[in-house]
Amino acid sequence: MIKKNKSKYELAEENYSRFFSLSIDLLCIAGFDGYFKTVNPSWTKTLGWSTHKLLANTFIDFVHPEDRENTIFHTKSLTEGMDSINFENRYLCQDGSYKWLSWNATAYIEEQLIYAVAHDITPQKENEIALQKNIKELEALKFALDAHSLVAVTDVEGIITYANEQFCKISKYSKEELIGQDHRIIKSGYHSKEFFKDLWRTIAQGKLWKGEMKNKAKDGTFYWVDTLIVPVLNPDGKPHQYIAIRSDITDRKLSELALLERSRLSLLSAEVSLALSQRGTLPEILQNCSNTMSQYLDVAFIGIWTFGQETNQLQLQAGVHCTDANCDILTDFLDYPNHMVVANDAISSITQNHQAILNEEVLINNQELFLDSTFSIFRLCAYPLIIEQQLIGIMALFSQQLFTDPTHNLLNWIANNIAVAVDRIWAREELLSRREALLLRLASEIRSSLDIDTILETAVNEIRSLLQIDRCYFLWYLPNSSPPNLTITHEARDSKLPTMLGKVSPQKSIYLAKMLLRQELICIDDIHSNFLLEHSLDYNTDELLREFDITSQLLLPIKSNSEEFGAIVCSHCSGERIWNNSEIVLLQAVTDQLAIAINQAQIYAQSRAATLAAQTQAEKLTEALHKLQQTQAQLIQHEKMSSLGQLVAGVAHEINNPVNFIHGNLTHANEYFDDLLELLQLYQQHYPHPHPEINNLSEEIDLEFLTSDLSKLISSMKIGTNRIREIVLSLRNFSRLDEAEKKLVDIHEGIDNTLFILHHRWKNIGSEIGISIIKDYGNLPLIDCYPGQLNQVFMNILTNAIDALDELAAQGNIREDKHQKFSPPTISISTAILENDFISIQIADNGIGITEEVRTKLFDPFFTTKPVGKGTGLGLSISYQIIVEKHGGILECFSEPGQGTKFWIQIPIK
């Protein structure tokens, strides 16, 4: 019996051992001391450790560091009497990885043992961790979307089922107002039907749609969003809802639109300006402007009306009718009989205050006659066309869109320019008609008669009547007569004015004769302005104008084939008279006709041979006159310099005598002072205790300072008298009145004397900078020349250089060199001996330079670039003659704008 029971026990133990070894779970028995007592084979199979390794180390050694505290806590709970526990931790594998184990453990306090089963839950735990990670990422994504994007979910019909806070904030709608609605609630009307058809076609096919949209908020404001619509698909691949993710791009879009608008408006203003500058009839020009505006502005209708000059009724001059498809020109106004409806909506308001109408909402009746029949409510913008505070027309535009302030400002500018263009075209048409009538009458006179007197009489009367001026007369200049004379032959004048017919005295005709010979037009708007100085009118010419109370004058020269000169002269005696370009063009056409008439008369009056002889003689006289003008200019300048020299020499002589007297006596005064000082010192030595009265006076006059400063005072007076003597000597050397003939002189001395005379100019040019003088003198011999005249050349060139640098400083244009360093105003003077027995003198400045056109005329008589009153145009002309003709030398100028100017003088040594 006992044997039988033992067998059963052994059988049970054997079954237990088989269960322990074959279990796929990790079975173990561990002691309260922290070591495994027994582990089944699944430990080695699951973790890779040998049984020996597992039993040799505490079970805590295999637990993940992050899980040890929790494991110790649960183990301690068992040892303190808890029946069983359930927990999870990670165990280290032999390959270094960890596996998640789920524990069920029970403790037997009596045996100090823990019986435990561990199940490998690594795959489930990893899935759980991955799922939690995905959930966190989705929550972060949702937070980011809610913070920065507008999110909405709709069903397949487009009904909103979800809207986040950002969507509500931007759209100004609450969630309750959005959910259950479709997206038409935020539709702005900006996008076309085709735009939305393409959107729905794309997402209905299960594809993503991305684009920019303009939406309308609850308060009527507009906002732009960058939109991504994601279809959510069923298992069969068809959408069952849509997720719309939008980013607010209003600021960027408004910036882009503003930039685009500025660019568009700039192009519009440029093309309108170009259209207004073209030639053509008034309707053609205004139609081009209307076409241009319709290309750049979203408008339904543009119309430009003007008041009839005779009827004072509004007339449609140009217009454009636009639909979604295209824009049509209103070529036949009869097809749009109700265009006046548009004008009358604006004209009543504009005629009262001359103010523009901006974005006024109007309802147009019978709009199908000139507007797209699908619209009836438009925004009207109308602008008055005003010239000299007089309304001459209106410009009206109809659009569904509101015009912005920049667009309104540009349209206002366009209206002003259209008004100016209309006024200009009307004036041009009137002038053309008057011009054609005048030219037709003159041409008729020429065809019907060869009597030059009749033709000229007709011309002056017609011109005076046409221009409404006080006087018009014809001048004849006969250079071939003896003596040459200037005669007023024909005249039309106000009856209250005295006649000017007859010869002009030679003294009063010099300037006018020169202008006729040069064929120069004279245009004087106001004789009391600076015109006289600008054109170098002499006193006699000024006297002639004032004698006949002429306040403004226009002279147009005429030259015949036989070198006879004439002129049509228009003058006014009632104040300023502005001669505009159109009047000048008209009179030039008249003078052309008169020139033809004169030539025809001369053809009949003279033979070909006589004409050729007269031309030859006229050329000789012109050449002689040119030489006479040059000689006269030289004589004037020479006389001026001679007078200046006499004045300088006289002043120098008068100054020299008293200065020498003072300078000579200063030496004796210094000696007397030294003697008195010595005597005073002896008194102080032998009478060290003077009377109190003497002490008081000594202190009052500061005797010690007086004795020390008086010597310095006399020394400074000597320096001053020496300076005056040097100035006097330089003035005498510069004037050289006693050197009219050639003699051997030191060129450097002449240059230095000239610089000394101009010291007050170049030392400070007004910008508190001063001019730097750089000298590079060569070793020159004495030169056989006219020293006084050479000094005059140096004076002219150096004065021009100082003026150029003065102008540069006044403009604040002191330049910097390529290294960005300050480049002060500088005049460089260099001399050298050339191989051809010539000497070279170069005077250069770093001023503003001159253009090639000016440089070629620099040595012409009376040519000047200086302002009125600052130059006669003779200095360089005379300098050229002194160097080239007097000394047989060469005078050249080299210059470029912005590169300064250099004058190169070459004169022979003997």
Short mmCIF file of N, CA, C and O in Angstrom, two decimals, residues 688-779:
data_model
loop_
_atom_site.label_atom_id
_atom_site.label_comp_id
_atom_site.label_asym_id
_atom_site.label_seq_id
_atom_site.Cartn_x
_atom_site.Cartn_y
_atom_site.Cartn_z
N PRO A 688 65.52 152.27 -7.05
CA PRO A 688 64.64 151.10 -6.87
C PRO A 688 63.36 151.41 -6.13
O PRO A 688 62.42 150.63 -6.18
N HIS A 689 63.29 152.55 -5.43
CA HIS A 689 62.09 152.89 -4.67
C HIS A 689 61.52 154.20 -5.19
O HIS A 689 61.76 155.27 -4.61
N PRO A 690 60.75 154.12 -6.29
CA PRO A 690 60.22 155.34 -6.88
C PRO A 690 59.08 155.89 -6.03
O PRO A 690 58.56 155.24 -5.11
N HIS A 691 58.63 157.04 -6.41
CA HIS A 691 57.53 157.71 -5.74
C HIS A 691 56.25 156.87 -5.91
O HIS A 691 56.05 156.23 -6.95
N PRO A 692 55.35 156.82 -4.95
CA PRO A 692 54.11 156.02 -5.06
C PRO A 692 53.29 156.37 -6.31
O PRO A 692 52.63 155.50 -6.89
N GLU A 693 53.28 157.59 -6.67
CA GLU A 693 52.51 157.98 -7.87
C GLU A 693 53.05 157.25 -9.10
O GLU A 693 52.29 156.81 -9.98
N ILE A 694 54.38 157.10 -9.17
CA ILE A 694 55.00 156.39 -10.31
C ILE A 694 54.62 154.92 -10.23
O ILE A 694 54.29 154.29 -11.25
N ASN A 695 54.63 154.36 -9.02
CA ASN A 695 54.24 152.95 -8.88
C ASN A 695 52.79 152.73 -9.34
O ASN A 695 52.46 151.75 -10.01
N ASN A 696 51.93 153.62 -8.92
CA ASN A 696 50.51 153.48 -9.30
C ASN A 696 50.33 153.52 -10.81
O ASN A 696 49.59 152.73 -11.40
N LEU A 697 50.99 154.46 -11.47
CA LEU A 697 50.88 154.56 -12.93
C LEU A 697 51.47 153.33 -13.60
O LEU A 697 50.93 152.82 -14.60
N SER A 698 52.60 152.83 -13.05
CA SER A 698 53.25 151.64 -13.63
C SER A 698 52.31 150.44 -13.58
O SER A 698 52.20 149.68 -14.53
N GLU A 699 51.63 150.31 -12.44
CA GLU A 699 50.69 149.19 -12.34
C GLU A 699 49.47 149.40 -13.24
O GLU A 699 48.93 148.46 -13.82
N GLU A 700 49.04 150.64 -13.32
CA GLU A 700 47.84 150.92 -14.14
C GLU A 700 48.08 150.61 -15.61
O GLU A 700 47.22 150.06 -16.29
N ILE A 701 49.25 150.96 -16.14
CA ILE A 701 49.54 150.73 -17.57
C ILE A 701 50.21 149.39 -17.79
O ILE A 701 50.49 149.01 -18.94
N ASP A 702 50.46 148.61 -16.72
CA ASP A 702 51.12 147.30 -16.83
C ASP A 702 52.43 147.45 -17.59
O ASP A 702 52.61 146.97 -18.72
N LEU A 703 53.37 148.17 -16.94
CA LEU A 703 54.63 148.55 -17.60
C LEU A 703 55.40 147.32 -18.09
O LEU A 703 55.97 147.34 -19.19
N GLU A 704 55.38 146.26 -17.32
CA GLU A 704 56.15 145.08 -17.72
C GLU A 704 55.61 144.48 -19.03
O GLU A 704 56.36 144.13 -19.94
N PHE A 705 54.25 144.37 -19.09
CA PHE A 705 53.64 143.85 -20.33
C PHE A 705 53.88 144.80 -21.50
O PHE A 705 54.16 144.40 -22.62
N LEU A 706 53.79 146.12 -21.21
CA LEU A 706 53.93 147.12 -22.29
C LEU A 706 55.32 147.03 -22.90
O LEU A 706 55.48 147.07 -24.12
N THR A 707 56.37 146.89 -22.06
CA THR A 707 57.74 146.84 -22.58
C THR A 707 57.98 145.57 -23.38
O THR A 707 58.71 145.59 -24.37
N SER A 708 57.34 144.44 -22.96
CA SER A 708 57.54 143.19 -23.71
C SER A 708 56.71 143.14 -24.98
O SER A 708 57.12 142.58 -25.99
N ASP A 709 55.51 143.74 -24.96
CA ASP A 709 54.61 143.62 -26.11
C ASP A 709 54.91 144.67 -27.18
O ASP A 709 54.62 144.45 -28.35
N LEU A 710 55.52 145.82 -26.81
CA LEU A 710 55.76 146.88 -27.79
C LEU A 710 56.75 146.42 -28.85
O LEU A 710 56.59 146.74 -30.04
N SER A 711 57.72 145.63 -28.44
CA SER A 711 58.67 145.10 -29.43
C SER A 711 57.97 144.18 -30.42
O SER A 711 58.21 144.23 -31.62
N LYS A 712 57.08 143.32 -29.88
CA LYS A 712 56.34 142.42 -30.78
C LYS A 712 55.43 143.22 -31.70
O LYS A 712 55.24 142.88 -32.87
N LEU A 713 54.87 144.29 -31.19
CA LEU A 713 53.96 145.12 -31.99
C LEU A 713 54.69 145.72 -33.18
O LEU A 713 54.20 145.72 -34.31
N ILE A 714 55.89 146.26 -32.91
CA ILE A 714 56.66 146.87 -34.02
C ILE A 714 57.07 145.80 -35.02
O ILE A 714 57.05 146.02 -36.24
N SER A 715 57.42 144.58 -34.54
CA SER A 715 57.78 143.49 -35.46
C SER A 715 56.61 143.12 -36.35
O SER A 715 56.76 142.91 -37.56
N SER A 716 55.39 143.02 -35.78
CA SER A 716 54.23 142.68 -36.59
C SER A 716 53.91 143.77 -37.60
O SER A 716 53.48 143.50 -38.72
N MET A 717 54.16 145.04 -37.22
CA MET A 717 53.95 146.14 -38.18
C MET A 717 54.93 146.03 -39.33
O MET A 717 54.58 146.30 -40.49
N LYS A 718 56.18 145.59 -39.04
CA LYS A 718 57.15 145.39 -40.12
C LYS A 718 56.68 144.29 -41.07
O LYS A 718 56.78 144.40 -42.29
N ILE A 719 56.15 143.21 -40.48
CA ILE A 719 55.65 142.10 -41.32
C ILE A 719 54.51 142.60 -42.20
O ILE A 719 54.44 142.29 -43.40
N GLY A 720 53.60 143.41 -41.63
CA GLY A 720 52.47 143.93 -42.42
C GLY A 720 52.93 144.83 -43.54
O GLY A 720 52.45 144.74 -44.68
N THR A 721 53.88 145.73 -43.27
CA THR A 721 54.36 146.63 -44.35
C THR A 721 55.10 145.84 -45.42
O THR A 721 55.00 146.15 -46.61
N ASN A 722 55.83 144.80 -45.02
CA ASN A 722 56.50 143.96 -46.02
C ASN A 722 55.47 143.28 -46.91
O ASN A 722 55.65 143.16 -48.13
N ARG A 723 54.36 142.80 -46.31
CA ARG A 723 53.30 142.14 -47.10
C ARG A 723 52.69 143.11 -48.10
O ARG A 723 52.46 142.78 -49.26
N ILE A 724 52.44 144.36 -47.65
CA ILE A 724 51.87 145.37 -48.56
C ILE A 724 52.84 145.66 -49.70
O ILE A 724 52.45 145.79 -50.87
N ARG A 725 54.15 145.75 -49.38
CA ARG A 725 55.13 146.02 -50.43
C ARG A 725 55.17 144.87 -51.44
O ARG A 725 55.32 145.09 -52.64
N GLU A 726 55.03 143.62 -50.96
CA GLU A 726 55.01 142.47 -51.89
C GLU A 726 53.79 142.53 -52.80
O GLU A 726 53.88 142.25 -53.99
N ILE A 727 52.62 142.88 -52.23
CA ILE A 727 51.41 142.98 -53.05
C ILE A 727 51.57 144.06 -54.10
O ILE A 727 51.24 143.90 -55.28
N VAL A 728 52.12 145.22 -53.69
CA VAL A 728 52.32 146.33 -54.64
C VAL A 728 53.26 145.90 -55.75
O VAL A 728 53.02 146.16 -56.94
N LEU A 729 54.35 145.19 -55.39
CA LEU A 729 55.29 144.74 -56.40
C LEU A 729 54.64 143.76 -57.37
O LEU A 729 54.87 143.84 -58.58
N SER A 730 53.80 142.83 -56.83
CA SER A 730 53.12 141.86 -57.71
C SER A 730 52.15 142.57 -58.65
O SER A 730 52.04 142.22 -59.83
N LEU A 731 51.42 143.58 -58.14
CA LEU A 731 50.51 144.33 -59.01
C LEU A 731 51.26 145.04 -60.12
O LEU A 731 50.85 145.05 -61.29
N ARG A 732 52.40 145.61 -59.79
CA ARG A 732 53.19 146.32 -60.81
C ARG A 732 53.74 145.34 -61.83
O ARG A 732 53.73 145.58 -63.03
N ASN A 733 54.22 144.19 -61.34
CA ASN A 733 54.77 143.18 -62.27
C ASN A 733 53.68 142.63 -63.17
O ASN A 733 53.90 142.37 -64.35
N PHE A 734 52.46 142.42 -62.56
CA PHE A 734 51.39 141.86 -63.38
C PHE A 734 50.92 142.83 -64.46
O PHE A 734 50.65 142.46 -65.58
N SER A 735 50.81 144.09 -64.10
CA SER A 735 50.31 145.06 -65.08
C SER A 735 51.29 145.27 -66.22
O SER A 735 50.90 145.41 -67.38
N ARG A 736 52.64 145.32 -65.93
CA ARG A 736 53.69 145.43 -66.94
C ARG A 736 53.35 146.46 -68.00
O ARG A 736 53.37 146.19 -69.20
N LEU A 737 53.00 147.65 -67.56
CA LEU A 737 52.66 148.71 -68.53
C LEU A 737 53.86 149.10 -69.36
O LEU A 737 53.73 149.62 -70.47
N ASP A 738 55.06 148.87 -68.82
CA ASP A 738 56.26 149.28 -69.54
C ASP A 738 56.81 148.17 -70.40
O ASP A 738 57.93 148.23 -70.87
N GLU A 739 56.00 147.09 -70.60
CA GLU A 739 56.51 145.97 -71.37
C GLU A 739 55.57 145.65 -72.51
O GLU A 739 55.12 144.53 -72.67
N ALA A 740 55.19 146.59 -73.31
CA ALA A 740 54.32 146.36 -74.45
C ALA A 740 55.05 145.65 -75.56
O ALA A 740 54.43 145.04 -76.42
N GLU A 741 56.38 145.76 -75.61
CA GLU A 741 57.17 145.09 -76.64
C GLU A 741 57.69 143.75 -76.11
O GLU A 741 57.66 143.47 -74.91
N LYS A 742 58.21 142.97 -77.04
CA LYS A 742 58.77 141.68 -76.64
C LYS A 742 60.01 141.87 -75.80
O LYS A 742 60.80 142.80 -76.03
N LYS A 743 60.21 140.99 -74.85
CA LYS A 743 61.44 141.01 -74.06
C LYS A 743 61.61 139.65 -73.41
O LYS A 743 60.69 138.82 -73.37
N LEU A 744 62.79 139.37 -72.93
CA LEU A 744 63.08 138.11 -72.26
C LEU A 744 62.56 138.17 -70.82
O LEU A 744 62.93 139.07 -70.06
N VAL A 745 61.70 137.22 -70.44
CA VAL A 745 61.12 137.22 -69.10
C VAL A 745 61.10 135.80 -68.55
O VAL A 745 61.22 134.82 -69.28
N ASP A 746 60.94 135.76 -67.22
CA ASP A 746 60.79 134.48 -66.52
C ASP A 746 59.30 134.14 -66.47
O ASP A 746 58.51 134.82 -65.82
N ILE A 747 58.92 133.08 -67.18
CA ILE A 747 57.50 132.68 -67.24
C ILE A 747 56.98 132.35 -65.84
O ILE A 747 55.84 132.68 -65.48
N HIS A 748 57.79 131.71 -65.03
CA HIS A 748 57.34 131.31 -63.69
C HIS A 748 56.97 132.52 -62.86
O HIS A 748 56.02 132.48 -62.06
N GLU A 749 57.72 133.63 -63.04
CA GLU A 749 57.40 134.84 -62.30
C GLU A 749 56.02 135.36 -62.68
O GLU A 749 55.24 135.80 -61.82
N GLY A 750 55.68 135.31 -63.98
CA GLY A 750 54.34 135.75 -64.42
C GLY A 750 53.24 134.89 -63.84
O GLY A 750 52.19 135.40 -63.42
N ILE A 751 53.47 133.56 -63.80
CA ILE A 751 52.45 132.67 -63.24
C ILE A 751 52.27 132.94 -61.75
O ILE A 751 51.15 133.04 -61.24
N ASP A 752 53.40 133.08 -61.04
CA ASP A 752 53.32 133.32 -59.59
C ASP A 752 52.64 134.64 -59.28
O ASP A 752 51.85 134.75 -58.33
N ASN A 753 52.94 135.69 -60.08
CA ASN A 753 52.29 136.98 -59.86
C ASN A 753 50.78 136.87 -60.08
O ASN A 753 49.98 137.48 -59.36
N THR A 754 50.38 136.12 -61.09
CA THR A 754 48.95 135.94 -61.37
C THR A 754 48.27 135.21 -60.21
O THR A 754 47.18 135.58 -59.77
N LEU A 755 48.92 134.14 -59.70
CA LEU A 755 48.37 133.43 -58.56
C LEU A 755 48.28 134.33 -57.34
O LEU A 755 47.33 134.24 -56.55
N PHE A 756 49.29 135.21 -57.20
CA PHE A 756 49.28 136.13 -56.06
C PHE A 756 48.09 137.07 -56.15
O PHE A 756 47.42 137.36 -55.16
N ILE A 757 47.83 137.57 -57.38
CA ILE A 757 46.69 138.48 -57.58
C ILE A 757 45.37 137.75 -57.27
O ILE A 757 44.44 138.33 -56.70
N LEU A 758 45.29 136.46 -57.63
CA LEU A 758 44.06 135.69 -57.44
C LEU A 758 44.02 134.97 -56.10
O LEU A 758 43.18 134.10 -55.87
N HIS A 759 44.93 135.33 -55.20
CA HIS A 759 45.04 134.63 -53.92
C HIS A 759 43.71 134.62 -53.16
O HIS A 759 43.31 133.63 -52.55
N HIS A 760 42.97 135.73 -53.21
CA HIS A 760 41.70 135.81 -52.47
C HIS A 760 40.64 134.90 -53.06
O HIS A 760 39.67 134.57 -52.38
N ARG A 761 40.82 134.51 -54.33
CA ARG A 761 39.84 133.61 -54.97
C ARG A 761 40.10 132.15 -54.63
O ARG A 761 39.20 131.41 -54.26
N TRP A 762 41.37 131.72 -54.79
CA TRP A 762 41.62 130.28 -54.61
C TRP A 762 41.89 129.87 -53.17
O TRP A 762 41.88 128.70 -52.83
N LYS A 763 42.12 130.87 -52.28
CA LYS A 763 42.39 130.51 -50.89
C LYS A 763 41.14 129.97 -50.22
O LYS A 763 41.18 129.08 -49.38
N ASN A 764 39.99 130.51 -50.62
CA ASN A 764 38.72 130.05 -50.04
C ASN A 764 37.64 130.21 -51.09
O ASN A 764 37.32 131.33 -51.48
N ILE A 765 37.10 129.10 -51.59
CA ILE A 765 36.14 129.15 -52.70
C ILE A 765 34.71 129.14 -52.22
O ILE A 765 33.78 128.87 -52.96
N GLY A 766 34.50 129.40 -50.94
CA GLY A 766 33.11 129.49 -50.45
C GLY A 766 32.65 128.26 -49.72
O GLY A 766 31.67 128.29 -49.02
N SER A 767 33.36 127.14 -49.87
CA SER A 767 32.98 125.93 -49.16
C SER A 767 33.87 125.67 -47.97
O SER A 767 33.83 124.61 -47.37
N GLU A 768 34.72 126.67 -47.63
CA GLU A 768 35.64 126.57 -46.51
C GLU A 768 36.63 125.43 -46.73
O GLU A 768 37.16 124.85 -45.79
N ILE A 769 36.85 125.10 -47.99
CA ILE A 769 37.81 124.04 -48.30
C ILE A 769 39.09 124.65 -48.88
O ILE A 769 40.19 124.33 -48.46
N GLY A 770 38.95 125.59 -49.81
CA GLY A 770 40.11 126.18 -50.46
C GLY A 770 40.61 125.29 -51.59
O GLY A 770 40.30 124.10 -51.68
N ILE A 771 41.36 125.89 -52.48
CA ILE A 771 41.89 125.17 -53.64
C ILE A 771 43.37 124.90 -53.40
O ILE A 771 44.12 125.80 -53.01
N SER A 772 43.80 123.67 -53.65
CA SER A 772 45.21 123.32 -53.56
C SER A 772 45.90 123.66 -54.88
O SER A 772 45.42 123.27 -55.95
N ILE A 773 46.99 124.41 -54.81
CA ILE A 773 47.78 124.76 -56.00
C ILE A 773 49.02 123.87 -56.00
O ILE A 773 49.83 123.91 -55.08
N ILE A 774 49.15 123.05 -57.02
CA ILE A 774 50.29 122.13 -57.16
C ILE A 774 51.14 122.62 -58.33
O ILE A 774 50.66 122.70 -59.47
N LYS A 775 52.39 122.98 -58.03
CA LYS A 775 53.30 123.49 -59.05
C LYS A 775 54.35 122.42 -59.36
O LYS A 775 54.93 121.82 -58.46
N ASP A 776 54.59 122.23 -60.64
CA ASP A 776 55.65 121.33 -61.10
C ASP A 776 56.43 122.07 -62.19
O ASP A 776 56.23 121.85 -63.38
N TYR A 777 57.28 123.00 -61.76
CA TYR A 777 58.01 123.86 -62.70
C TYR A 777 59.27 123.14 -63.21
O TYR A 777 60.03 122.57 -62.42
N GLY A 778 59.46 123.21 -64.51
CA GLY A 778 60.70 122.73 -65.10
C GLY A 778 61.76 123.82 -65.10
O GLY A 778 61.52 124.97 -64.72
N ASN A 779 62.92 123.47 -65.58
CA ASN A 779 64.05 124.42 -65.65
C ASN A 779 63.96 125.16 -66.97
O ASN A 779 64.53 124.73 -67.98
#
